[in-house]
Short mmCIF file of C-alpha atoms in Angstrom, two decimals:
data_model
loop_
_atom_site.label_atom_id
_atom_site.label_comp_id
_atom_site.label_asym_id
_atom_site.label_seq_id
_atom_site.Cartn_x
_atom_site.Cartn_y
_atom_site.Cartn_z
CA MET L 1 0.63 74.75 100.52
CA ASN L 2 -2.62 76.36 101.58
CA GLY L 3 -4.20 78.35 98.73
CA ASN L 4 -5.22 81.17 101.11
CA TYR L 5 -1.68 81.70 102.43
CA GLN L 6 -0.45 85.29 102.05
CA LEU L 7 3.20 86.29 102.20
CA THR L 8 4.13 88.54 105.08
CA ASN L 9 5.92 91.79 104.39
CA VAL L 10 9.22 90.46 105.74
CA GLU L 11 8.92 87.29 103.66
CA ALA L 12 8.11 89.29 100.53
CA GLN L 13 11.11 91.53 101.16
CA ARG L 14 13.36 88.50 101.63
CA VAL L 15 12.08 87.01 98.39
CA MET L 16 12.73 90.29 96.56
CA ALA L 17 16.26 90.54 98.02
CA VAL L 18 17.02 86.94 97.05
CA LEU L 19 15.62 87.46 93.54
CA ASP L 20 17.64 90.65 93.04
CA GLU L 21 20.87 89.02 94.20
CA LEU L 22 20.16 85.88 92.18
CA ALA L 23 19.41 87.93 89.05
CA LEU L 24 22.66 89.90 89.46
CA ASP L 25 24.74 86.74 90.06
CA LEU L 26 23.16 85.02 87.06
CA ARG L 27 23.79 88.03 84.85
CA LEU L 28 27.46 88.10 85.93
CA ALA L 29 27.76 84.31 85.59
CA PHE L 30 26.33 84.42 82.06
CA ARG L 31 28.87 87.14 81.25
CA LEU L 32 31.71 84.85 82.47
CA THR L 33 31.13 81.65 80.49
CA PRO L 34 33.94 79.20 79.60
CA GLN L 35 33.62 80.37 75.97
CA THR L 36 34.23 83.98 77.03
CA LEU L 37 37.32 83.02 79.05
CA SER L 38 38.67 80.77 76.31
CA THR L 39 38.37 83.56 73.70
CA ASN L 40 40.25 86.01 75.96
CA PRO L 41 43.72 84.50 76.62
CA ASP L 42 45.07 87.81 77.90
CA ILE L 43 42.75 88.15 80.92
CA ALA L 44 45.23 90.32 82.81
CA SER L 45 44.70 93.20 80.35
CA ILE L 46 41.02 93.29 81.36
CA VAL L 47 40.97 92.47 85.07
CA GLY L 48 44.53 93.36 86.12
CA GLN L 49 47.56 91.29 87.11
CA GLU L 50 46.48 90.86 90.76
CA ASN L 51 43.02 89.45 89.83
CA GLU L 52 44.09 87.28 86.90
CA ARG L 53 44.56 84.21 89.09
CA PHE L 54 40.82 84.03 89.91
CA PHE L 55 39.86 83.86 86.23
CA VAL L 56 42.66 81.45 85.29
CA MET L 57 41.67 79.25 88.24
CA GLN L 58 38.02 79.38 87.04
CA VAL L 59 38.94 77.92 83.65
CA GLU L 60 41.14 75.19 85.20
CA LEU L 61 38.50 74.26 87.80
CA GLU L 62 35.75 74.03 85.16
CA LYS L 63 37.90 71.75 82.99
CA ARG L 64 38.73 69.58 86.02
CA PHE L 65 35.04 69.51 87.05
CA PHE L 66 33.90 68.23 83.62
CA VAL L 67 36.65 65.58 83.58
CA LEU L 68 35.68 64.27 87.05
CA ALA L 69 31.96 64.37 86.20
CA ALA L 70 32.64 62.18 83.17
CA GLN L 71 34.53 59.67 85.36
CA LEU L 72 31.62 59.19 87.81
CA GLU L 73 29.86 55.85 87.50
CA GLY L 74 26.50 57.19 88.69
CA PRO L 75 24.75 60.08 90.45
CA VAL L 76 26.75 61.51 93.34
CA SER L 77 23.68 61.42 95.60
CA GLU L 78 23.53 57.61 95.23
CA PHE L 79 27.25 57.04 95.89
CA VAL L 80 28.13 54.54 98.65
CA ALA L 81 31.71 54.11 99.86
CA ASP L 82 33.21 50.77 98.81
CA ALA L 83 36.53 49.50 100.16
CA GLU L 84 37.05 47.41 97.01
CA ASN L 85 36.62 50.41 94.70
CA ASP L 86 39.25 52.88 95.89
CA THR L 87 39.48 54.53 92.48
CA GLN L 88 35.82 55.62 92.45
CA ASP L 89 36.10 56.80 96.08
CA ALA L 90 39.04 59.00 95.10
CA VAL L 91 37.13 60.35 92.07
CA VAL L 92 34.09 61.26 94.21
CA HIS L 93 36.31 62.87 96.84
CA ASP L 94 38.10 64.94 94.18
CA PHE L 95 34.73 65.82 92.60
CA PHE L 96 33.37 67.26 95.87
CA ASP L 97 36.62 69.13 96.51
CA VAL L 98 36.67 70.67 93.00
CA ALA L 99 32.95 71.56 93.23
CA ARG L 100 33.53 73.33 96.55
CA ARG L 101 36.52 75.27 95.22
CA LEU L 102 34.60 76.13 92.03
CA ARG L 103 31.64 77.53 94.03
CA LYS L 104 33.98 79.56 96.21
CA ASN L 105 35.95 80.95 93.25
CA THR L 106 32.70 81.81 91.40
CA ARG L 107 31.45 83.77 94.42
CA GLU L 108 34.75 85.65 94.59
CA ILE L 109 34.56 86.55 90.90
CA CYS L 110 30.93 87.73 91.20
CA ARG L 111 31.84 89.90 94.18
CA PHE L 112 34.81 91.30 92.28
CA LEU L 113 32.59 92.15 89.27
CA ARG L 114 30.03 93.82 91.57
CA ARG L 115 32.76 96.05 92.98
CA ASN L 116 33.99 96.88 89.46
CA PRO L 117 30.96 97.58 87.19
CA GLY L 118 33.26 98.78 84.40
CA LEU L 119 34.57 95.22 83.90
CA ASP L 120 31.00 94.00 83.47
CA LYS L 121 30.57 96.39 80.53
CA LYS L 122 33.84 95.17 78.98
CA LEU L 123 32.78 91.53 79.30
CA GLN L 124 29.34 92.41 77.93
CA ALA L 125 30.97 93.99 74.86
CA GLN L 126 32.97 90.79 74.24
CA GLN L 127 30.18 88.36 75.12
CA GLN L 128 28.56 86.21 72.47
CA GLN L 129 24.80 85.75 72.07
CA PRO L 130 23.48 84.25 75.35
CA ALA L 131 21.77 80.87 75.33
CA GLU L 132 18.00 80.69 74.84
CA LEU L 133 17.50 78.80 78.11
CA ALA L 134 19.44 81.47 80.00
CA GLU L 135 17.25 84.24 78.53
CA ARG L 136 14.07 82.31 79.34
CA PHE L 137 15.22 81.73 82.90
CA ILE L 138 15.95 85.44 83.38
CA VAL L 139 12.50 86.33 81.94
CA VAL L 140 10.80 83.95 84.38
CA LEU L 141 12.87 85.39 87.21
CA ASN L 142 11.79 88.93 86.27
CA ASP L 143 8.13 87.81 86.18
CA LEU L 144 8.47 86.38 89.68
CA LYS L 145 10.04 89.65 90.85
CA ALA L 146 7.15 91.65 89.38
CA GLN L 147 4.58 89.33 90.97
CA THR L 148 6.28 89.55 94.36
CA LEU L 149 6.50 93.34 94.03
CA ARG L 150 2.73 93.58 93.44
CA SER L 151 2.02 91.75 96.69
CA LEU L 152 4.57 93.74 98.68
CA GLY L 153 3.16 96.14 101.30
CA THR L 154 6.06 96.57 103.70
CA SER L 155 5.96 99.03 106.57
CA VAL L 156 8.88 101.24 107.56
CA GLU L 157 9.74 99.13 110.60
CA GLU L 158 9.79 95.88 108.62
CA ASP L 159 11.89 97.53 105.89
CA LYS L 160 14.38 98.62 108.50
CA SER L 161 14.40 95.20 110.21
CA GLU L 162 14.92 93.32 106.95
CA LYS L 163 17.62 95.74 105.82
CA GLU L 164 19.45 95.42 109.13
CA HIS L 165 19.19 91.62 109.01
CA PHE L 166 20.53 91.49 105.46
CA GLU L 167 23.35 93.91 106.32
CA ASN L 168 24.23 91.87 109.42
CA VAL L 169 24.42 88.67 107.38
CA SER L 170 26.50 90.39 104.69
CA VAL L 171 28.84 91.95 107.26
CA ARG L 172 29.18 88.62 109.08
CA GLU L 173 29.99 86.82 105.85
CA LYS L 174 32.52 89.49 104.83
CA THR L 175 34.08 89.40 108.31
CA LEU L 176 34.41 85.61 108.27
CA THR L 177 35.86 85.69 104.77
CA GLU L 178 38.35 88.39 105.74
CA GLN L 179 39.30 86.50 108.91
CA GLU L 180 39.85 83.34 106.90
CA ARG L 181 42.00 85.23 104.40
CA MET L 182 44.05 86.87 107.17
CA LEU L 183 44.54 83.57 109.02
CA THR L 184 45.62 81.87 105.81
CA LYS L 185 48.04 84.71 105.12
CA ASP L 186 49.38 84.63 108.71
CA LEU L 187 49.78 80.87 108.53
CA ALA L 188 51.73 81.12 105.28
CA THR L 189 53.92 83.92 106.71
CA VAL L 190 54.67 82.03 109.93
CA LYS L 191 55.33 78.83 108.04
CA ARG L 192 57.69 80.63 105.66
CA ASP L 193 59.57 82.29 108.54
CA ARG L 194 59.88 79.01 110.40
CA GLU L 195 61.16 77.24 107.33
CA LYS L 196 63.75 79.99 106.82
CA ALA L 197 64.88 79.64 110.45
CA VAL L 198 65.11 75.86 110.14
CA LYS L 199 67.10 76.15 106.91
CA ALA L 200 69.45 78.68 108.56
CA ARG L 201 70.06 76.36 111.54
CA ASP L 202 70.55 73.39 109.22
CA ALA L 203 73.10 75.40 107.26
CA GLN L 204 74.85 76.39 110.49
CA ILE L 205 74.96 72.78 111.66
CA ALA L 206 76.30 71.69 108.27
CA THR L 207 78.98 74.41 108.51
CA LEU L 208 79.98 73.22 111.98
CA GLU L 209 80.10 69.63 110.78
CA ALA L 210 82.35 70.68 107.92
CA GLU L 211 84.58 72.64 110.30
CA LYS L 212 84.71 69.64 112.62
CA ALA L 213 85.70 67.31 109.79
CA GLU L 214 88.29 69.82 108.61
CA LEU L 215 89.73 70.16 112.12
CA GLN L 216 89.88 66.40 112.51
CA MET L 217 91.70 66.11 109.21
CA MET L 218 94.07 68.95 110.12
CA THR L 219 94.74 67.34 113.49
CA ALA L 220 95.47 63.98 111.90
CA ASN L 221 97.81 65.55 109.36
CA ALA L 222 99.55 67.62 112.06
CA GLY L 223 100.02 64.52 114.21
CA LYS L 224 101.63 62.69 111.37
CA ALA L 225 103.89 65.65 110.56
CA VAL L 226 105.08 66.49 114.06
CA GLY L 227 105.41 62.97 115.29
CA GLU L 228 104.36 60.96 118.20
CA GLY L 229 106.09 63.23 120.77
CA ASN L 230 103.68 66.15 120.49
CA ASN L 231 100.72 63.98 119.56
CA ALA L 232 99.51 63.65 123.16
CA ASN L 233 99.18 67.42 123.74
CA GLU L 234 97.62 67.98 120.35
CA LYS L 235 95.17 65.17 120.97
CA THR L 236 94.23 66.74 124.29
CA ASP L 237 93.67 70.15 122.66
CA HIS L 238 91.86 68.52 119.80
CA ALA L 239 89.67 66.53 122.19
CA SER L 240 88.84 69.73 124.11
CA GLU L 241 87.96 71.56 120.91
CA VAL L 242 85.93 68.60 119.66
CA GLU L 243 84.11 68.40 122.99
CA SER L 244 83.38 72.14 122.85
CA LEU L 245 82.08 71.79 119.31
CA GLU L 246 80.00 68.76 120.30
CA LYS L 247 78.41 70.76 123.14
CA LYS L 248 77.73 73.66 120.79
CA LYS L 249 76.27 71.26 118.24
CA LYS L 250 74.06 69.60 120.86
CA LYS L 251 72.88 73.00 122.09
CA LEU L 252 71.98 74.04 118.56
CA GLU L 253 70.22 70.73 117.95
CA ASP L 254 68.19 71.21 121.16
CA GLU L 255 67.26 74.73 120.10
CA LEU L 256 66.29 73.43 116.67
CA ALA L 257 64.09 70.70 118.21
CA LYS L 258 62.38 73.25 120.46
CA THR L 259 61.86 75.62 117.53
CA LYS L 260 60.40 72.82 115.39
CA ALA L 261 58.04 71.80 118.21
CA SER L 262 56.98 75.41 118.76
CA ASP L 263 56.51 75.93 115.03
CA LYS L 264 54.48 72.74 114.79
CA ASP L 265 52.20 73.79 117.66
CA SER L 266 51.72 77.26 116.16
CA GLU L 267 51.02 75.79 112.75
CA GLU L 268 48.48 73.32 114.18
CA GLY L 269 46.73 76.13 116.07
CA LEU L 270 46.54 78.31 112.96
CA LYS L 271 45.28 75.36 110.90
CA LYS L 272 42.54 74.66 113.45
CA ARG L 273 41.48 78.32 113.51
CA SER L 274 41.51 78.48 109.72
CA TYR L 275 39.48 75.27 109.45
CA LYS L 276 36.96 76.57 112.00
CA LYS L 277 36.52 79.85 110.11
CA GLU L 278 36.18 78.03 106.81
CA THR L 279 33.63 75.63 108.37
CA ASP L 280 31.64 78.59 109.72
CA VAL L 281 31.60 80.21 106.29
CA GLU L 282 30.50 76.94 104.64
CA THR L 283 27.76 76.53 107.28
CA TRP L 284 26.41 80.02 106.63
CA VAL L 285 26.57 79.48 102.89
CA GLN L 286 24.76 76.13 103.15
CA LYS L 287 22.14 77.68 105.43
CA TYR L 288 21.71 80.55 102.99
CA ASP L 289 21.39 78.14 100.03
CA ALA L 290 18.85 76.02 101.94
CA GLU L 291 16.74 79.07 102.80
CA MET L 292 16.92 80.25 99.21
CA GLY L 293 15.81 76.81 97.98
CA THR L 294 12.85 76.82 100.36
CA LEU L 295 11.88 80.34 99.30
CA ASN L 296 12.18 79.32 95.65
CA GLU L 297 9.82 76.37 96.22
CA GLU L 298 7.35 78.60 98.06
CA MET L 299 7.57 81.17 95.31
CA THR L 300 6.88 78.53 92.64
CA SER L 301 3.91 77.20 94.61
CA LEU L 302 2.55 80.73 95.08
CA ALA L 303 2.88 81.38 91.36
CA GLU L 304 0.85 78.23 90.62
CA VAL L 305 -1.81 79.21 93.18
CA TYR L 306 -1.94 82.74 91.75
CA LEU L 307 -2.49 81.45 88.19
CA ALA L 308 -5.19 79.02 89.36
CA GLU L 309 -6.99 81.75 91.34
CA LYS L 310 -6.72 84.13 88.38
CA ALA L 311 -8.28 81.56 86.02
CA LYS L 312 -11.03 80.85 88.54
CA MET L 313 -11.70 84.60 88.94
CA ARG L 314 -11.95 85.04 85.16
CA GLN L 315 -14.41 82.12 84.99
CA LEU L 316 -16.55 83.60 87.77
CA GLU L 317 -16.53 87.02 86.07
CA ASN L 318 -17.79 85.47 82.83
CA HIS L 319 -20.42 83.52 84.75
CA PHE L 320 -21.74 86.55 86.63
CA GLU L 321 -21.61 88.65 83.45
CA GLY L 322 -24.13 86.21 81.92
CA PHE L 323 -26.32 86.54 85.00
CA ARG L 324 -26.21 90.33 84.72
CA LEU L 325 -27.31 90.18 81.07
CA VAL L 326 -30.25 87.88 81.91
CA GLU L 327 -31.32 90.06 84.86
CA GLY L 328 -31.10 93.19 82.67
CA ALA L 329 -33.34 91.61 80.03
CA GLU L 330 -35.91 90.60 82.65
CA ALA L 331 -35.87 94.08 84.20
CA ALA L 332 -36.38 95.68 80.78
CA GLN L 333 -39.30 93.34 80.10
CA GLN L 334 -40.89 94.22 83.46
CA MET L 335 -40.46 97.94 82.74
CA MET L 336 -42.15 97.51 79.35
CA GLN L 337 -45.00 95.64 81.01
CA MET L 338 -45.41 98.36 83.65
CA ALA L 339 -45.33 101.04 80.93
CA ASN L 340 -48.05 99.21 78.98
CA GLU L 341 -50.16 98.88 82.12
CA LEU L 342 -49.74 102.58 82.92
CA GLU L 343 -50.62 103.50 79.34
CA GLU L 344 -53.74 101.29 79.48
CA THR L 345 -54.77 102.83 82.80
CA ALA L 346 -54.30 106.35 81.41
CA LYS L 347 -56.32 105.41 78.32
CA GLN L 348 -59.17 104.03 80.45
CA LYS L 349 -59.08 107.17 82.57
CA ARG L 350 -59.28 109.40 79.47
CA LEU L 351 -62.18 107.37 78.16
CA GLY L 352 -63.97 107.62 81.54
CA ASP L 353 -63.39 111.37 81.72
CA ALA L 354 -64.67 111.79 78.14
CA ALA L 355 -67.77 109.69 78.93
CA CYS L 356 -68.47 111.77 82.05
CA LEU L 357 -68.06 114.98 80.04
CA ILE L 358 -70.40 113.70 77.33
CA GLN L 359 -72.96 112.63 79.93
CA SER L 360 -72.72 116.03 81.65
CA THR L 361 -73.17 117.79 78.32
CA LEU L 362 -76.18 115.63 77.46
CA ARG L 363 -77.70 116.24 80.88
CA GLY L 364 -77.17 120.00 80.40
CA HIS L 365 -78.84 119.97 77.00
CA LYS L 366 -81.67 117.85 78.36
CA GLY L 367 -82.13 120.16 81.36
CA ARG L 368 -82.16 123.19 79.11
CA GLU L 369 -84.80 121.59 76.92
CA ASN L 370 -86.92 120.76 79.97
CA PHE L 371 -86.49 124.31 81.23
CA GLN L 372 -87.63 125.75 77.89
CA LYS L 373 -90.58 123.41 77.82
CA SER L 374 -91.62 124.32 81.34
CA LYS L 375 -91.20 127.99 80.56
CA LYS L 376 -93.43 127.71 77.52
CA LYS L 377 -96.09 125.88 79.51
CA GLY L 378 -96.10 128.58 82.16
CA GLY L 379 -96.65 131.33 79.56
CA LYS L 380 -99.68 129.62 78.13
CA LYS L 381 -101.35 129.22 81.51
CA GLY L 382 -100.98 132.91 82.27
CA GLY L 383 -102.64 133.99 78.99
CA LYS L 384 -105.75 131.96 79.62
CA LYS L 385 -106.45 133.62 82.95
CA LYS L 386 -106.52 137.11 81.36
CA LYS L 387 -109.31 136.13 79.05
#
């Protein structure tokens, strides 16, 4: 990945949403370990009679999963179908089926615990010390959340768009799950009603068969008792009654065949609709898991890039800090040199000014002496003329 790549606001929000949901699911999953379920035989007292089946099924599926995993001859990703090894093919098929049911049941339990936070507190009170690897994984997950939060700068429009997208996906998933549940329930109801109708018709046919056999026996006994004289009329009446019963039986059998065909068509249609809904849910779940895996890889790569850039930044800061110390020392040395030069210039100026002052003073004294001398000479010349 490019080191200069920056997460967009929408991507950062998606990462945060995925991390929050993953952290919550992991916390609930760590609450509901096989040890916790095995130490609580009376699960119904905690979760209620109507929800007990999910937790009992979780324990059974986990046991079945470990048994099948131990029977595998190699990694599932490297499995190749072999006509000569039917046993391993059946084990792999059962393994995938149990894994799918286990994932689905785990999601249902996590959703149930989200809707009932009080149960989470009860399980937390009964939970043993969590594993060290689980705690470390949650700490790393929280660090990634904090790092993503620091780089998040989402606008109002992007917040709204991401929230609507997440709500749409959640609503779509809930709708598909509810539709699948309703179709499964309808299929079971229709199948149960059809089976009751078929059993009722079978019982009616059996009753008619018994009545027919009884009438035949009564007719035979009556023929023997009365004699051969009235046997012809009784046989005619008996034949008419038997024919009527045969027609009624045939009519009921035709109705039963039509009902079975109609029930079979309805059941096939409901099965197809249920399979389609379940396939759609699996597709969305696989797509969601794939996107989460990609985001997890990008997040790991970004964390590595961030640490590398942080180390490089610290190295550059130390490097430039050394440069700043060297430049400061050179600047201080230059200032000292300039101060010395200024002091020397001021000293030379003071010496020059003092020399000029001394010279001016000497010239003044010398001028005064010359003036006194000239004044004295002038006085002498004037005295001679008077004589």
